[in-house]
PDB file of C-alpha atoms in Angstrom:
ATOM      1  CA  GLY A   1     141.920  63.446 125.138  1.00 75.00           C
ATOM      2  CA  ARG A   2     140.180  66.740 124.697  1.00 83.00           C
ATOM      3  CA  VAL A   3     137.528  68.055 122.377  1.00 84.00           C
ATOM      4  CA  VAL A   4     138.171  71.683 121.440  1.00 89.00           C
ATOM      5  CA  ILE A   5     135.735  73.426 119.120  1.00 89.00           C
ATOM      6  CA  GLU A   6     136.504  76.940 117.932  1.00 85.00           C
ATOM      7  CA  GLY A   7     139.022  77.325 120.764  1.00 90.00           C
ATOM      8  CA  VAL A   8     136.634  76.186 123.510  1.00 90.00           C
ATOM      9  CA  ASP A   9     137.341  73.001 125.482  1.00 92.00           C
ATOM     10  CA  MET A  10     134.029  71.159 125.566  1.00 89.00           C
ATOM     11  CA  ALA A  11     134.829  69.797 129.040  1.00 91.00           C
ATOM     12  CA  ASP A  12     134.354  73.372 130.291  1.00 92.00           C
ATOM     13  CA  VAL A  13     130.904  73.701 128.703  1.00 88.00           C
ATOM     14  CA  ALA A  14     127.637  72.642 130.337  1.00 87.00           C
ATOM     15  CA  PRO A  15     126.156  69.504 128.721  1.00 82.00           C
ATOM     16  CA  HIS A  16     123.065  71.310 127.415  1.00 77.00           C
ATOM     17  CA  GLN A  17     125.326  73.879 125.727  1.00 81.00           C
ATOM     18  CA  ARG A  18     127.555  71.174 124.176  1.00 83.00           C
ATOM     19  CA  ALA A  19     124.535  69.979 122.215  1.00 79.00           C
ATOM     20  CA  ARG A  20     124.751  73.160 120.121  1.00 81.00           C
ATOM     21  CA  ASN A  21     128.218  72.162 118.896  1.00 86.00           C
ATOM     22  CA  VAL A  22     128.166  68.367 119.032  1.00 90.00           C
ATOM     23  CA  GLY A  23     125.656  65.985 117.474  1.00 91.00           C
ATOM     24  CA  ARG A  24     125.838  62.261 118.031  1.00 90.00           C
ATOM     25  CA  SER A  25     124.335  58.976 117.016  1.00 90.00           C
ATOM     26  CA  PHE A  26     124.407  55.660 118.795  1.00 86.00           C
ATOM     27  CA  GLN A  27     125.247  52.138 117.676  1.00 84.00           C
ATOM     28  CA  VAL A  28     121.609  51.232 118.220  1.00 83.00           C
ATOM     29  CA  ALA A  29     119.364  54.109 117.156  1.00 85.00           C
ATOM     30  CA  ARG A  30     117.636  55.839 120.066  1.00 90.00           C
ATOM     31  CA  LEU A  31     114.459  57.150 118.552  1.00 94.00           C
ATOM     32  CA  VAL A  32     110.955  57.352 120.016  1.00 94.00           C
ATOM     33  CA  PRO A  33     108.982  54.754 118.029  1.00 95.00           C
ATOM     34  CA  GLN A  34     105.577  56.315 118.738  1.00 96.00           C
ATOM     35  CA  MET A  35     106.673  59.686 117.368  1.00 96.00           C
ATOM     36  CA  THR A  36     106.888  60.590 113.690  1.00 97.00           C
ATOM     37  CA  VAL A  37     110.181  60.931 111.865  1.00 97.00           C
ATOM     38  CA  LEU A  38     109.668  64.707 111.808  1.00 96.00           C
ATOM     39  CA  GLU A  39     109.032  64.833 115.561  1.00 95.00           C
ATOM     40  CA  ASN A  40     112.131  62.732 116.291  1.00 95.00           C
ATOM     41  CA  VAL A  41     114.353  65.097 114.294  1.00 95.00           C
ATOM     42  CA  ALA A  42     112.664  68.204 115.722  1.00 92.00           C
ATOM     43  CA  VAL A  43     113.507  67.068 119.266  1.00 89.00           C
ATOM     44  CA  ARG A  44     117.127  68.086 118.732  1.00 87.00           C
ATOM     45  CA  VAL A  45     116.108  71.593 117.677  1.00 83.00           C
ATOM     46  CA  ASP A  46     114.691  71.999 121.192  1.00 75.00           C
ATOM     47  CA  GLN A  47     118.241  71.578 122.517  1.00 72.00           C
ATOM     48  CA  LEU A  48     119.701  74.182 120.195  1.00 71.00           C
ATOM     49  CA  HIS A  49     117.682  77.353 120.293  1.00 68.00           C
ATOM     50  CA  PHE A  50     114.532  78.784 121.697  1.00 63.00           C
ATOM     51  CA  VAL A  51     112.576  78.984 118.461  1.00 74.00           C
ATOM     52  CA  SER A  52     108.935  79.015 117.532  1.00 83.00           C
ATOM     53  CA  GLU A  53     107.167  75.754 116.756  1.00 84.00           C
ATOM     54  CA  PRO A  54     106.937  76.563 113.014  1.00 87.00           C
ATOM     55  CA  ALA A  55     110.671  77.371 112.876  1.00 86.00           C
ATOM     56  CA  ARG A  56     111.534  74.193 114.792  1.00 86.00           C
ATOM     57  CA  LEU A  57     109.521  72.039 112.396  1.00 91.00           C
ATOM     58  CA  ALA A  58     110.898  73.893 109.365  1.00 91.00           C
ATOM     59  CA  ALA A  59     114.471  73.164 110.486  1.00 91.00           C
ATOM     60  CA  ALA A  60     113.625  69.484 110.951  1.00 94.00           C
ATOM     61  CA  ARG A  61     111.888  69.316 107.536  1.00 95.00           C
ATOM     62  CA  ALA A  62     114.872  70.971 105.844  1.00 93.00           C
ATOM     63  CA  GLN A  63     117.239  68.423 107.404  1.00 93.00           C
ATOM     64  CA  LEU A  64     115.051  65.504 106.328  1.00 96.00           C
ATOM     65  CA  SER A  65     114.917  66.925 102.814  1.00 94.00           C
ATOM     66  CA  ALA A  66     118.692  67.346 102.682  1.00 91.00           C
ATOM     67  CA  PHE A  67     119.073  63.673 103.599  1.00 90.00           C
ATOM     68  CA  GLY A  68     116.424  62.478 101.120  1.00 91.00           C
ATOM     69  CA  LEU A  69     114.043  61.481 103.895  1.00 94.00           C
ATOM     70  CA  ALA A  70     111.322  64.102 103.427  1.00 96.00           C
ATOM     71  CA  ASP A  71     108.807  61.520 102.227  1.00 96.00           C
ATOM     72  CA  LEU A  72     109.046  59.787 105.634  1.00 97.00           C
ATOM     73  CA  ALA A  73     108.365  62.892 107.753  1.00 97.00           C
ATOM     74  CA  GLY A  74     104.797  61.950 108.699  1.00 97.00           C
ATOM     75  CA  ARG A  75     105.438  58.272 109.350  1.00 97.00           C
ATOM     76  CA  ARG A  76     105.864  56.870 112.819  1.00 98.00           C
ATOM     77  CA  VAL A  77     109.346  55.499 113.451  1.00 97.00           C
ATOM     78  CA  ALA A  78     107.814  52.173 114.520  1.00 96.00           C
ATOM     79  CA  GLU A  79     106.557  51.718 110.934  1.00 96.00           C
ATOM     80  CA  LEU A  80     110.005  52.033 109.358  1.00 94.00           C
ATOM     81  CA  ALA A  81     112.512  49.323 108.526  1.00 89.00           C
ATOM     82  CA  SER A  82     115.353  49.338 111.050  1.00 84.00           C
ATOM     83  CA  GLY A  83     117.875  50.613 108.497  1.00 84.00           C
ATOM     84  CA  TYR A  84     115.961  53.862 108.249  1.00 91.00           C
ATOM     85  CA  HIS A  85     116.248  54.329 111.997  1.00 92.00           C
ATOM     86  CA  LYS A  86     119.990  54.958 111.610  1.00 90.00           C
ATOM     87  CA  LEU A  87     119.412  57.479 108.816  1.00 92.00           C
ATOM     88  CA  VAL A  88     116.756  59.328 110.819  1.00 95.00           C
ATOM     89  CA  GLU A  89     119.066  59.407 113.825  1.00 94.00           C
ATOM     90  CA  LEU A  90     121.844  60.857 111.661  1.00 93.00           C
ATOM     91  CA  ALA A  91     119.453  63.534 110.378  1.00 94.00           C
ATOM     92  CA  ARG A  92     118.551  64.351 113.982  1.00 94.00           C
ATOM     93  CA  ALA A  93     122.213  64.545 115.017  1.00 94.00           C
ATOM     94  CA  ALA A  94     123.002  66.894 112.114  1.00 93.00           C
ATOM     95  CA  VAL A  95     120.037  69.276 112.371  1.00 92.00           C
ATOM     96  CA  GLY A  96     121.169  72.739 113.375  1.00 86.00           C
ATOM     97  CA  GLY A  97     124.616  72.330 111.850  1.00 87.00           C
ATOM     98  CA  PRO A  98     126.797  71.182 114.752  1.00 90.00           C
ATOM     99  CA  ALA A  99     130.529  71.684 114.303  1.00 91.00           C
ATOM    100  CA  LEU A 100     131.214  68.039 115.245  1.00 93.00           C
ATOM    101  CA  LEU A 101     129.315  64.802 114.730  1.00 94.00           C
ATOM    102  CA  LEU A 102     130.167  61.712 116.772  1.00 93.00           C
ATOM    103  CA  LEU A 103     128.869  58.594 115.030  1.00 94.00           C
ATOM    104  CA  ASP A 104     128.980  55.143 116.590  1.00 93.00           C
ATOM    105  CA  GLU A 105     128.824  52.510 113.842  1.00 92.00           C
ATOM    106  CA  PRO A 106     126.390  54.397 111.598  1.00 92.00           C
ATOM    107  CA  ALA A 107     126.406  51.663 108.924  1.00 91.00           C
ATOM    108  CA  VAL A 108     125.659  48.683 111.165  1.00 88.00           C
ATOM    109  CA  GLY A 109     122.557  46.890 109.932  1.00 85.00           C
ATOM    110  CA  LEU A 110     122.180  49.000 106.796  1.00 88.00           C
ATOM    111  CA  ALA A 111     121.456  47.516 103.386  1.00 89.00           C
ATOM    112  CA  PRO A 112     123.808  48.510 100.520  1.00 91.00           C
ATOM    113  CA  GLU A 113     121.403  51.184  99.186  1.00 89.00           C
ATOM    114  CA  GLU A 114     121.064  52.638 102.697  1.00 88.00           C
ATOM    115  CA  ILE A 115     124.864  52.748 103.023  1.00 91.00           C
ATOM    116  CA  GLU A 116     124.968  54.718  99.759  1.00 91.00           C
ATOM    117  CA  ARG A 117     122.451  57.202 101.172  1.00 89.00           C
ATOM    118  CA  LEU A 118     124.517  57.392 104.364  1.00 90.00           C
ATOM    119  CA  CYS A 119     127.687  58.108 102.340  1.00 91.00           C
ATOM    120  CA  ARG A 120     125.935  60.875 100.396  1.00 90.00           C
ATOM    121  CA  SER A 121     124.636  62.435 103.604  1.00 91.00           C
ATOM    122  CA  LEU A 122     128.043  62.316 105.288  1.00 92.00           C
ATOM    123  CA  ALA A 123     129.673  63.820 102.186  1.00 91.00           C
ATOM    124  CA  GLN A 124     127.138  66.677 102.282  1.00 91.00           C
ATOM    125  CA  LEU A 125     127.987  67.334 105.905  1.00 92.00           C
ATOM    126  CA  ARG A 126     131.720  67.367 105.187  1.00 91.00           C
ATOM    127  CA  GLU A 127     131.167  69.825 102.316  1.00 92.00           C
ATOM    128  CA  VAL A 128     129.632  72.350 104.705  1.00 91.00           C
ATOM    129  CA  GLY A 129     132.536  71.980 107.142  1.00 91.00           C
ATOM    130  CA  THR A 130     131.176  69.552 109.703  1.00 93.00           C
ATOM    131  CA  ALA A 131     133.894  67.526 111.426  1.00 93.00           C
ATOM    132  CA  ILE A 132     132.880  63.871 111.697  1.00 93.00           C
ATOM    133  CA  LEU A 133     134.360  61.299 114.048  1.00 92.00           C
ATOM    134  CA  ILE A 134     133.210  57.785 113.115  1.00 93.00           C
ATOM    135  CA  VAL A 135     133.704  54.551 114.997  1.00 92.00           C
ATOM    136  CA  GLU A 136     132.962  51.953 112.319  1.00 91.00           C
ATOM    137  CA  HIS A 137     133.911  48.430 111.254  1.00 88.00           C
ATOM    138  CA  ASN A 138     132.830  48.921 107.629  1.00 86.00           C
ATOM    139  CA  VAL A 139     136.272  49.707 106.203  1.00 82.00           C
ATOM    140  CA  GLU A 140     134.921  50.493 102.722  1.00 83.00           C
ATOM    141  CA  LEU A 141     132.581  53.147 104.111  1.00 86.00           C
ATOM    142  CA  VAL A 142     135.313  54.677 106.245  1.00 90.00           C
ATOM    143  CA  SER A 143     137.792  54.799 103.364  1.00 86.00           C
ATOM    144  CA  ARG A 144     135.193  56.589 101.198  1.00 86.00           C
ATOM    145  CA  ILE A 145     134.312  59.196 103.818  1.00 87.00           C
ATOM    146  CA  ALA A 146     137.352  59.817 105.998  1.00 90.00           C
ATOM    147  CA  GLU A 147     140.256  62.107 105.217  1.00 89.00           C
ATOM    148  CA  ARG A 148     142.299  60.429 107.937  1.00 92.00           C
ATOM    149  CA  ILE A 149     141.817  56.959 109.392  1.00 92.00           C
ATOM    150  CA  PHE A 150     143.073  55.506 112.657  1.00 92.00           C
ATOM    151  CA  VAL A 151     142.935  51.744 113.153  1.00 90.00           C
ATOM    152  CA  ILE A 152     142.755  50.780 116.794  1.00 90.00           C
ATOM    153  CA  ASN A 153     143.322  47.277 118.123  1.00 90.00           C
ATOM    154  CA  GLN A 154     142.903  46.563 121.846  1.00 90.00           C
ATOM    155  CA  GLY A 155     143.138  50.263 122.667  1.00 89.00           C
ATOM    156  CA  HIS A 156     146.286  50.972 120.642  1.00 92.00           C
ATOM    157  CA  VAL A 157     146.626  52.761 117.307  1.00 94.00           C
ATOM    158  CA  ILE A 158     148.167  50.226 114.930  1.00 94.00           C
ATOM    159  CA  SER A 159     147.868  52.283 111.746  1.00 93.00           C
ATOM    160  CA  ALA A 160     147.047  55.847 110.732  1.00 94.00           C
ATOM    161  CA  GLY A 161     146.846  57.642 107.424  1.00 94.00           C
ATOM    162  CA  THR A 162     144.677  58.092 104.359  1.00 92.00           C
ATOM    163  CA  GLY A 163     142.402  55.297 103.187  1.00 88.00           C
ATOM    164  CA  PRO A 164     144.917  53.876 100.669  1.00 89.00           C
ATOM    165  CA  GLU A 165     147.775  54.136 103.181  1.00 92.00           C
ATOM    166  CA  VAL A 166     145.864  52.284 105.868  1.00 90.00           C
ATOM    167  CA  MET A 167     144.541  49.651 103.456  1.00 87.00           C
ATOM    168  CA  ALA A 168     148.129  48.946 102.300  1.00 91.00           C
ATOM    169  CA  ASP A 169     149.421  48.589 105.851  1.00 92.00           C
ATOM    170  CA  PRO A 170     150.107  44.879 106.580  1.00 92.00           C
ATOM    171  CA  LYS A 171     149.137  45.425 110.257  1.00 91.00           C
ATOM    172  CA  VAL A 172     145.580  46.107 109.105  1.00 85.00           C
TER     173      VAL A 172
END
């Protein structure tokens, strides 16, 4: 397949330039435990623009605030419960407003209240026009967030449609 953003095939773009358009999270959060939450989110800003240190930190603070994580900004990641690691990683992936977010099982290991926060954050991102591609086993989360769902089994699409359409499909 191909990833085309605003008419540009991302395969033709240098990796460091792709970061401006594509944010991503991993199945297991990849944060630096010795750094603060703010520092972990600000790292992505370094990939986006050459900005001053105050502007870089302001962008990271604004993203944390938008995701309801501002109160954690000064805490070291190592001090946080693991569920917050996923939320911090999502905030980092979304800082700077990428056109596309690639999320690998963002709800894995999250408590129900953390999943609610995740849903609110993803809804906010959709409202501002961010395209989100999620690989996720939590069908309830996917049906709440996704406009279109593809169910893949052993590398083959076995169902596609809206949440209710896919949930009604006997193959699922």
